[in-house]
Coordinates of C-alpha atoms in Angstrom, one line a residue:
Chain A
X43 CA 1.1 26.6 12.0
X44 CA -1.3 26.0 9.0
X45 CA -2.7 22.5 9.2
X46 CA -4.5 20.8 6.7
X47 CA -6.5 17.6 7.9
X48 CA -7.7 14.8 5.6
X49 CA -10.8 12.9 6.9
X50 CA -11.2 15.0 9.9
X51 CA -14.6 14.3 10.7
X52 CA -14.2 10.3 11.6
X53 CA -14.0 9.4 14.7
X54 CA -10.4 10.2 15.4
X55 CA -10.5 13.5 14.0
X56 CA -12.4 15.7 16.5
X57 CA -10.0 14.5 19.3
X58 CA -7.0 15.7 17.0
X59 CA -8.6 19.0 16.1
X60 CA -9.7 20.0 19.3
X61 CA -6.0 19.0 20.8
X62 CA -4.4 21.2 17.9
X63 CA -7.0 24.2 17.9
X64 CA -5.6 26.2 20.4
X65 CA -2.1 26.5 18.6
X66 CA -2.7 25.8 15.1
X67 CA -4.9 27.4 12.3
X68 CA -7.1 24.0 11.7
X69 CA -8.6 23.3 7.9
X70 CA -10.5 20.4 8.1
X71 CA -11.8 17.9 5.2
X72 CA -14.3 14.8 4.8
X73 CA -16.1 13.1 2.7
X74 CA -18.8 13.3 5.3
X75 CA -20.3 16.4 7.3
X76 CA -19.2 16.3 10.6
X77 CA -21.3 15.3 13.4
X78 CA -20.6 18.1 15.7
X79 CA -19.0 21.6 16.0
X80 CA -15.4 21.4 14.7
X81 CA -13.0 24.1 15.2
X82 CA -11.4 26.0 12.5
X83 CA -12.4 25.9 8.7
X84 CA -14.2 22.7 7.0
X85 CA -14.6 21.6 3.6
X86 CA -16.1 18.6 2.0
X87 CA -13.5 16.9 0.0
X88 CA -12.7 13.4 -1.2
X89 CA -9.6 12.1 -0.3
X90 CA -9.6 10.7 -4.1
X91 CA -9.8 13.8 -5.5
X92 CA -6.3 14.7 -6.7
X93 CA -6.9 18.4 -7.5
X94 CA -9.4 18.9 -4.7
X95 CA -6.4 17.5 -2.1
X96 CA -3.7 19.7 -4.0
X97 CA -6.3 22.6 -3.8
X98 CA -7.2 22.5 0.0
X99 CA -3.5 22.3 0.8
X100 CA -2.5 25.7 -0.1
X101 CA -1.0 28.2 2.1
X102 CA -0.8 24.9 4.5
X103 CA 2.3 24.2 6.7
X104 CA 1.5 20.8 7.4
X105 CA -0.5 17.7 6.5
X106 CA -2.3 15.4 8.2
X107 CA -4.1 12.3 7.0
X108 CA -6.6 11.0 9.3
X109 CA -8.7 9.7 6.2
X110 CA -10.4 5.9 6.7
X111 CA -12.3 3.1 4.2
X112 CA -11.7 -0.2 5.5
X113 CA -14.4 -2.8 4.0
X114 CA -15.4 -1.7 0.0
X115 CA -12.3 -2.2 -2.3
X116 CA -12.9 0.6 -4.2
X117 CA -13.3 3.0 -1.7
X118 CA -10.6 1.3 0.1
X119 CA -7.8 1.8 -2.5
X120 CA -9.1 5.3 -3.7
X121 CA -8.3 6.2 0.2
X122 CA -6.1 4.5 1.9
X123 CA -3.4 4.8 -1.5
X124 CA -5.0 7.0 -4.2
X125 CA -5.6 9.1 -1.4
X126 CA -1.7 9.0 0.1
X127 CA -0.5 10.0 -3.5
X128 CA -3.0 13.1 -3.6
X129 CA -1.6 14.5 -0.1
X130 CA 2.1 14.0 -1.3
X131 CA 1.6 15.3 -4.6
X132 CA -0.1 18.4 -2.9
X133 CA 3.0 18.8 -0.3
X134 CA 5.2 18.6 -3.3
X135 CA 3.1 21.0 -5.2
X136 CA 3.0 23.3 -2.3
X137 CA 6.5 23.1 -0.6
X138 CA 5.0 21.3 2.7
X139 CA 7.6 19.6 4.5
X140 CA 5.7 18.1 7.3
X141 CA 3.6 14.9 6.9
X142 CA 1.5 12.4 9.0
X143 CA -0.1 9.7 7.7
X144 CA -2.4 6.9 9.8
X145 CA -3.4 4.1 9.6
X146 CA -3.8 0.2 11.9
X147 CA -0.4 -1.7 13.5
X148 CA -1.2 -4.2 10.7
X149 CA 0.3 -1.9 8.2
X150 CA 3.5 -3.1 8.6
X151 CA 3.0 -6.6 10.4
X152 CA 0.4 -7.8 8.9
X153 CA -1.4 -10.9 10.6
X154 CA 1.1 -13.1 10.4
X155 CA 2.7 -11.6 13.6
X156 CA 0.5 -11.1 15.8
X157 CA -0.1 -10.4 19.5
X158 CA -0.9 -13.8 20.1
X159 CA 2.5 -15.5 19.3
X160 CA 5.0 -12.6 19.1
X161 CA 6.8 -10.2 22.0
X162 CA 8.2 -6.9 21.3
X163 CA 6.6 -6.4 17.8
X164 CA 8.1 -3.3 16.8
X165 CA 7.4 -0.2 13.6
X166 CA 10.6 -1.1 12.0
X167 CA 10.1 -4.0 10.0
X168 CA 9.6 -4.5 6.7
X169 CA 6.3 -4.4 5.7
X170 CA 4.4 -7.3 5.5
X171 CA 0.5 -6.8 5.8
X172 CA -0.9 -9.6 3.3
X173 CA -3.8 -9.6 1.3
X174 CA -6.7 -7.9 3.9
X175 CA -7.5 -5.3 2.4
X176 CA -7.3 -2.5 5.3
X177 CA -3.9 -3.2 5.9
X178 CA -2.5 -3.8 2.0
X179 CA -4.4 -0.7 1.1
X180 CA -3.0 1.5 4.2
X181 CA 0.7 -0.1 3.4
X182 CA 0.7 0.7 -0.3
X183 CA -0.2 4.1 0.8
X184 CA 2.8 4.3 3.1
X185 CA 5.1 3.0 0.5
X186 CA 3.6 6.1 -1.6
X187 CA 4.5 8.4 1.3
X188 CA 8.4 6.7 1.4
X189 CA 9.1 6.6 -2.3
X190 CA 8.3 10.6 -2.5
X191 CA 10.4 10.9 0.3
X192 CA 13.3 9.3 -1.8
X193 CA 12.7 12.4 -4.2
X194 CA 11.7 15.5 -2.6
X195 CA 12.6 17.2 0.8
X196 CA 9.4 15.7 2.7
X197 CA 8.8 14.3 6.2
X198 CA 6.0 11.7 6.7
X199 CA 5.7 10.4 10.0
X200 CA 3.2 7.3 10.5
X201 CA 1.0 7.1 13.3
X202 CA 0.0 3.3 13.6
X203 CA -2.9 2.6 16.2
X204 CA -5.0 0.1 17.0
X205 CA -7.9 -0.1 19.9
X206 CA -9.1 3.0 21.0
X207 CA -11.0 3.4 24.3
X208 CA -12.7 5.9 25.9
X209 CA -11.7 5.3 29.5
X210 CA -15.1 6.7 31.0
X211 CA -17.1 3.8 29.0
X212 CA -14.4 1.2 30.0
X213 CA -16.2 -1.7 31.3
X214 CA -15.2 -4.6 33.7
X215 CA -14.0 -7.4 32.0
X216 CA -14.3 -5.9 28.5
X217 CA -11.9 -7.3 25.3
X218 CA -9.3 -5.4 24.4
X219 CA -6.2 -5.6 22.1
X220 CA -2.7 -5.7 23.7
X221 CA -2.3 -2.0 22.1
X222 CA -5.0 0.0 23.3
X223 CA -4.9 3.7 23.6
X224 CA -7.1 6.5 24.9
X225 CA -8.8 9.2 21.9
X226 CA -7.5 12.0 23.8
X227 CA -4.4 10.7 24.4
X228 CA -4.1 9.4 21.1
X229 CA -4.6 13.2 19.7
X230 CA -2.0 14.6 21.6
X231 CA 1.0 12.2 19.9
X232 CA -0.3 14.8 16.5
X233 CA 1.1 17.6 18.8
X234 CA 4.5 16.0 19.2
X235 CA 4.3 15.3 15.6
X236 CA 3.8 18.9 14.8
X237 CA 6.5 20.4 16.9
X238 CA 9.1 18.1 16.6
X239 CA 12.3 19.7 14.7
X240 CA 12.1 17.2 11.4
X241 CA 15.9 16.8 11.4
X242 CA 15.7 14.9 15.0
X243 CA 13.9 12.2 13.1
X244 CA 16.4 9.6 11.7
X245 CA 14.8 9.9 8.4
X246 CA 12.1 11.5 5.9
X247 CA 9.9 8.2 6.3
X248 CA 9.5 7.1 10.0
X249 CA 6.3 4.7 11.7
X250 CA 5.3 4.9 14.9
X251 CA 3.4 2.5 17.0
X252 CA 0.8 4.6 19.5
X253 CA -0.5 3.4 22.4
X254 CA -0.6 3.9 26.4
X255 CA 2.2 1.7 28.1
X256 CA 0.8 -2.1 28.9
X257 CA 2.0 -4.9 31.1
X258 CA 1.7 -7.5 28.0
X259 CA 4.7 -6.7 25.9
X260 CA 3.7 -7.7 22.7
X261 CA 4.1 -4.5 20.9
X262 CA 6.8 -1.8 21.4
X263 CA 5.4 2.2 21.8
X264 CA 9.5 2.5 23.0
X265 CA 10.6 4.2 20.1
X266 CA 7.5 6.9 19.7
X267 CA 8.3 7.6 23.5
X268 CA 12.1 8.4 22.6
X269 CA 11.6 10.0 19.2
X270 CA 8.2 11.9 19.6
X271 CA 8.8 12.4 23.4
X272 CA 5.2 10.3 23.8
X273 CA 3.8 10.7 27.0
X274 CA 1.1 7.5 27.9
X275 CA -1.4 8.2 30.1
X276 CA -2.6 5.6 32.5
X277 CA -6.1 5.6 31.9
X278 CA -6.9 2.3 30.3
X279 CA -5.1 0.4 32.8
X280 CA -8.8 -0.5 34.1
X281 CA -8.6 -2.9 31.2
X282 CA -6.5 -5.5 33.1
X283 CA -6.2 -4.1 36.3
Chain B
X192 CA -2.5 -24.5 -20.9
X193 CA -4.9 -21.6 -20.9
X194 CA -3.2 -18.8 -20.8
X195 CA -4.8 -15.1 -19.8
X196 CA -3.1 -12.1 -21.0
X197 CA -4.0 -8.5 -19.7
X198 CA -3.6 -5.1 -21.1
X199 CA -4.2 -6.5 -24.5
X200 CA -4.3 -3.4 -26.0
X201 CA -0.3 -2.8 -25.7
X202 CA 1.5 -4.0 -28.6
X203 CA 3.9 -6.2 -26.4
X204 CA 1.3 -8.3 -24.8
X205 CA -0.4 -8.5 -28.8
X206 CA 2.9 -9.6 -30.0
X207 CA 3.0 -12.0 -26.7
X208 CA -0.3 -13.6 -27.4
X209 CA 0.8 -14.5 -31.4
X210 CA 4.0 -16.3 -29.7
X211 CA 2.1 -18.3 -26.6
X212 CA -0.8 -18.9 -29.3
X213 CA 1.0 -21.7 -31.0
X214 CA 1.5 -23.2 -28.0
X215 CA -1.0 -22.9 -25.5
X216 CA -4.7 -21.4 -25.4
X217 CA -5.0 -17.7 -25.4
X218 CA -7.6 -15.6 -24.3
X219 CA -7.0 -11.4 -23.9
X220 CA -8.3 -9.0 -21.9
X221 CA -8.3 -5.2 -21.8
X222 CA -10.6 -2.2 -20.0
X223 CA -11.6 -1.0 -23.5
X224 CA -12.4 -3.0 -26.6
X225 CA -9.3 -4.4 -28.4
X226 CA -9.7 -6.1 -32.1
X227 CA -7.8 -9.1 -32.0
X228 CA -8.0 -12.8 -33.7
X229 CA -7.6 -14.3 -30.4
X230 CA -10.4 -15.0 -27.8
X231 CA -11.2 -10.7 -26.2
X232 CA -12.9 -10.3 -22.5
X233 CA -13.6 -6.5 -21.8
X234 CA -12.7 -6.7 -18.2
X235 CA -12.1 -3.2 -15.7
X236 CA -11.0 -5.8 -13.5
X237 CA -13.5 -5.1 -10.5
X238 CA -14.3 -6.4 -7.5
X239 CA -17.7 -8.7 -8.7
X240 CA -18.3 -12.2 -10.5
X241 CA -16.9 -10.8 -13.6
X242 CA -13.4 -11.2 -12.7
X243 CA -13.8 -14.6 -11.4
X244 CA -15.5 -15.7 -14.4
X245 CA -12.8 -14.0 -16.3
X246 CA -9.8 -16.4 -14.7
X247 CA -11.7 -19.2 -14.7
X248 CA -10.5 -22.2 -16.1
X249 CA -7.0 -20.6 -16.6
X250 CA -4.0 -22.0 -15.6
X251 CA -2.0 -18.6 -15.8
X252 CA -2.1 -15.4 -16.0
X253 CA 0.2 -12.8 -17.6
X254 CA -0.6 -9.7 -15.8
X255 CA 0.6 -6.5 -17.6
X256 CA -0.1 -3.5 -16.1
X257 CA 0.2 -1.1 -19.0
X258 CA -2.2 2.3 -19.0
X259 CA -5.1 3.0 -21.6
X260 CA -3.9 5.5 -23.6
X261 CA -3.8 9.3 -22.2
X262 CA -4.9 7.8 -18.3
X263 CA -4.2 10.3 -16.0
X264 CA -2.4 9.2 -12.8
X265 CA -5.3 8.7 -10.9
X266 CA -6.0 5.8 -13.6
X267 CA -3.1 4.4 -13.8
X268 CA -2.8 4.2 -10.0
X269 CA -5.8 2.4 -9.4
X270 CA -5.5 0.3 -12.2
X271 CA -2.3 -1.3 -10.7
X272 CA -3.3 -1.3 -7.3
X273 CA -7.1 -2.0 -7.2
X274 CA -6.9 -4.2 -10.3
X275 CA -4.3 -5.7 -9.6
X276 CA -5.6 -6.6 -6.4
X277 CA -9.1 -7.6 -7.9
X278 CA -7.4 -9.5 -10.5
X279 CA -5.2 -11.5 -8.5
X280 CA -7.8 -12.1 -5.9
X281 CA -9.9 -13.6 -8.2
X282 CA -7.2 -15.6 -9.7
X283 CA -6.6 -17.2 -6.2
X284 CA -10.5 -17.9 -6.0
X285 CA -10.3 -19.4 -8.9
X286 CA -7.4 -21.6 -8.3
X287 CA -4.9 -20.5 -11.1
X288 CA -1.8 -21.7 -10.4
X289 CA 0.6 -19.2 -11.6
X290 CA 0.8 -15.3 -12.3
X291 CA 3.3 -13.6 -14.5
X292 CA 3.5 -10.5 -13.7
X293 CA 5.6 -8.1 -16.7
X294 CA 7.4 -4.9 -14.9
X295 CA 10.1 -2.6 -15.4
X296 CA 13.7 -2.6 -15.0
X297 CA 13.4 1.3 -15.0
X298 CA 12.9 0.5 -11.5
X299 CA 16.4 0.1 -11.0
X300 CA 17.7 2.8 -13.5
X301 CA 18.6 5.2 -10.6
X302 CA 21.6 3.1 -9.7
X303 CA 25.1 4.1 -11.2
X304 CA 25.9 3.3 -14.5
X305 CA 28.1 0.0 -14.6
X306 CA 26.9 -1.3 -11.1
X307 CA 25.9 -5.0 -11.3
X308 CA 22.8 -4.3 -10.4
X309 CA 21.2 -7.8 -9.3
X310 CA 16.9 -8.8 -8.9
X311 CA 17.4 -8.9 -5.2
X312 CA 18.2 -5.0 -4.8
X313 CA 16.2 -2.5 -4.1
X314 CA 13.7 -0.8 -6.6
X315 CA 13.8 2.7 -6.7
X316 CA 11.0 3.7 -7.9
X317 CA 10.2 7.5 -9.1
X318 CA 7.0 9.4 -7.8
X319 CA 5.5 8.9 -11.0
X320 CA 4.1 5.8 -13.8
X321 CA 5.5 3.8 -15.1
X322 CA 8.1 2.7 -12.3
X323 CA 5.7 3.8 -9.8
X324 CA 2.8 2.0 -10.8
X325 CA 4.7 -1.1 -11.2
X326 CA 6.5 -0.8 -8.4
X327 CA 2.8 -1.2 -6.6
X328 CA 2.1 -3.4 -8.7
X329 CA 4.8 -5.6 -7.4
X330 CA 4.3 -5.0 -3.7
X331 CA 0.4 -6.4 -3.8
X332 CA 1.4 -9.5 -6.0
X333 CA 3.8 -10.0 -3.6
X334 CA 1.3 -10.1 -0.5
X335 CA -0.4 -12.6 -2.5
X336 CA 2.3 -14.7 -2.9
X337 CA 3.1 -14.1 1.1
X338 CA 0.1 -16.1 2.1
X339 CA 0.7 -18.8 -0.2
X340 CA -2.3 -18.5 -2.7
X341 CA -0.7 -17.5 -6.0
X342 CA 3.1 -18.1 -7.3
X343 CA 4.4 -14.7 -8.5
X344 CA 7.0 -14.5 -11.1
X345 CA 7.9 -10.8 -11.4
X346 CA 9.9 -10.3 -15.2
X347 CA 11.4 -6.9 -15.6
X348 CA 11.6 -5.8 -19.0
X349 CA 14.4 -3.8 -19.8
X350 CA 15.7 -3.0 -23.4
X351 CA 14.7 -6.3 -24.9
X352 CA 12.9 -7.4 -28.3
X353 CA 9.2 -9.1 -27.9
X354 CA 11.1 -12.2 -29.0
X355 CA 13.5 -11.8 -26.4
X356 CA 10.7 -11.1 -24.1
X357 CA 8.0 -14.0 -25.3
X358 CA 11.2 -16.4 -24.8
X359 CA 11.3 -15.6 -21.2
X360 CA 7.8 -15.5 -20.6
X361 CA 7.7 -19.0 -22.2
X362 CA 10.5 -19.8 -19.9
X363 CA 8.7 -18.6 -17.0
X364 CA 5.8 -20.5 -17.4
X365 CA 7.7 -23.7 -18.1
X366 CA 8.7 -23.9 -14.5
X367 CA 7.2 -26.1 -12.1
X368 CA 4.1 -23.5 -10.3
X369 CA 5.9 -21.8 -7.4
X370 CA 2.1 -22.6 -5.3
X371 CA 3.2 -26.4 -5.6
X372 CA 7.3 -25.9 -5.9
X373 CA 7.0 -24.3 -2.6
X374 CA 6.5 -27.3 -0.6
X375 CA 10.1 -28.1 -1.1
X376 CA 12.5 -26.9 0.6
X377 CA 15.0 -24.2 -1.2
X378 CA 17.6 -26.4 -0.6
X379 CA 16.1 -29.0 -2.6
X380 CA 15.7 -26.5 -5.0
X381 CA 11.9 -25.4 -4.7
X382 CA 11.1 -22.2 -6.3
X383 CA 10.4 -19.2 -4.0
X384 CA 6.4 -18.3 -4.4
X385 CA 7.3 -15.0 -5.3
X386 CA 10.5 -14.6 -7.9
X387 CA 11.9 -11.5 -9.3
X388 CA 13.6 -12.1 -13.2
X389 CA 15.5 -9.0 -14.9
X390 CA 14.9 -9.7 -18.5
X391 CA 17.4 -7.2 -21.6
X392 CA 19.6 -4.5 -20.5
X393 CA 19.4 -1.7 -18.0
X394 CA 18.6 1.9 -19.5

């Protein structure tokens, strides 16, 4: 498969390109140079840039948006939303079916339920991420992703995350988030994502939680483990263990 | 009152401002220059002091959301997402105590024709302005009123004269401020913080 990826060179991105490389025919876009040796094609592009977006995406069988601004507002919206209406506009332009879109759990629950209140917070609510702008910016983008959706033959599946680890630098007693996952195992969800027949998903606009199985049960991963077929690995659980 | 009206530029919110005028105290604002007998800020609505000086003083805001003319998407986009966003921050900084925020009813045109269609339905936007950009416009105004630091009143415009239109806005801003209505309970008949109005008839 041809697989476009938006903001590729951040911190997530190698993980995801070096898990997809061996089957997939990578072309992968930043705003920045990346820091190391990526495989498959690069190009500097801003998410922001409509026709840049709609121009790296042809020939492309799939999309994924890995593309991060959290702190300057106008970076922020150009991203996180401009930057969702670019890559839908391109899959529309280019009769690309298959979507992901990222972004943080706060997306859709905002801060007003939270891990320190709330069990079995799940990616099926309605949206409520308030006025911060990482989440409000990432949401709006997501409500981009659904309403195209509504009018054109288009998967987007939404990878939520939210504290990554890198098990090897894990240290004891360290502060974590009760939804912690692992960069490699975190890339590998993007395979299930790619593969998955898009008429097993229950519809064209579907958000997934991510992260490895934890003892705490404040969020849910239950439903990217029965959809997706997400396998967790157990190698955070030095976290609490 | 003192009243700030965006998008000055569009003839409905210049027709607005002559109608509030004899009422209240008017001041426009537009991201180009506007000629106008009424008090002009040239505001892009950004994120610095500007903004905040702009809503200062104001006890509400009529938030437009119309395009420049010949904006691209891009534009129009971030002008009702960022701006908003900027606007309505700035607003809550500032303490205003009310936002009137003018959409669409195009965003419920997609329904069948003869359906009742009702403010508490779904939009449906289209992947394009104008119902998509209010559409956004609506969801950030609503975050705001979420947290409690604006009232939202949401008035979709369908096919209604400006008289029609200054009426309700009139009407709108006559109601007790949802920021302090909201203390009371809804059975007690306190407004909701963030209320949705369909204003003329569905296209």
């Amino acid at each position: 498969m041809n697989v476009l990826i938006l903001g590729g060179a951040g911190m997530l991105g190698p993980y995801v390109a070096r898990e997809l490389a061996p089957a997939h025919n990578l072309r992968i876009t930043d705003i920045n140079p990346p820091k190391e040796d990526l495989p498959g094609e690069f190009l500097l592009l801003d998410a922001a840039d409509l026709d840049g977006v709609v121009a790296a995406a042809e020939g492309m069988d799939a999309i994924l948006n890995l593309s991060v601004l959290r702190r300057h507002r106008q970076t922020a919206w150009d991203v996180s939303t401009r930057g969702c209406y670019n890559m839908m506009q391109a899959a529309v332009t280019h009769g690309i079916r298959r979507v992901i879109n990222t972004g943080p759990h706060y997306t859709v629950a905002g801060r007003h339920i939270t891990e320190i209140h709330d069990f079995d917070i799940g990616p099926d609510i309605p949206p409520q991420p308030g006025t911060n702008l990482y989440a409000l910016t990432k949401c709006i983008g997501l409500e981009i992703c659904r309403v195209f959706t509504q009018h054109h033959d288009i998967s987007v599946q939404h990878y939520l995350f939210y504290n990554f680890k890198d098990p090897a630098a894990i240290q004891p007693g360290e502060r974590y988030a009760p939804y912690v996952i692992s960069w490699e195992n975190a890339a590998e969800v993007f395979t299930l994502g790619l593969d998955i027949d898009l008429d097993a998903l229950p519809s064209r606009s579907e958000v997934f939680y991510v992260f490895a199985d934890m003892p705490h049960g404040k969020f849910s991963n239950e439903k990217t483990k029965r959809i997706l077929g997400f396998k967790p690995r157990q190698d955070v659980e030095s976290l609490w263990k | 009152m003192q009243i700030l009206i965006t998008s000055a530029r569009h003839e409905r919110c210049a027709a607005l401002a002559d109608y509030l005028a004899q009422f209240h105290e008017i001041r426009l604002t537009e991201r180009a220059h506007v000629e106008t007998a009424h008090e002009f800020v040239l505001s892009a609505l950004g994120h610095d002091r500007s903004t905040n000086l702009l809503t200062r003083g104001m006890d509400a805001i009529i938030h437009a959301v119309e395009p420049l003319p010949d904006e691209d998407v891009s534009a129009q986009l971030d002008a009702a997402t960022r701006c908003t966003y900027n606007l309505l921050m700035a607003a809550a900084q500032e303490g205003v105590s009310q936002v009137v925020l003018l959409s669409t009813l195009e965003l419920m045109a997609d329904y069948p024709a003869g359906y009742r269609v009702q403010e508490t339905w779904r939009p449906l936007p289209r992947t394009q302005p104008p119902t998509l950009t209010k559409h956004l416009a609506e969801q950030v105004s609503r975050e705001f009123a979420r947290e409690g630091s604006l009232g939202i009143k949401i008035l979709r415009l369908g096919e209604a004269s400006n008289d029609t239109v200054a009426v309700a806005v009139g009407e709108a801003l006559a109601e007790p401020a949802s920021l302090a209505a909201k203390h009371r309970s809804r059975e007690e008949g306190g407004a909701e913080a963030w209320s949705i109005t369909h204003i003329g008839e569905r296209a």
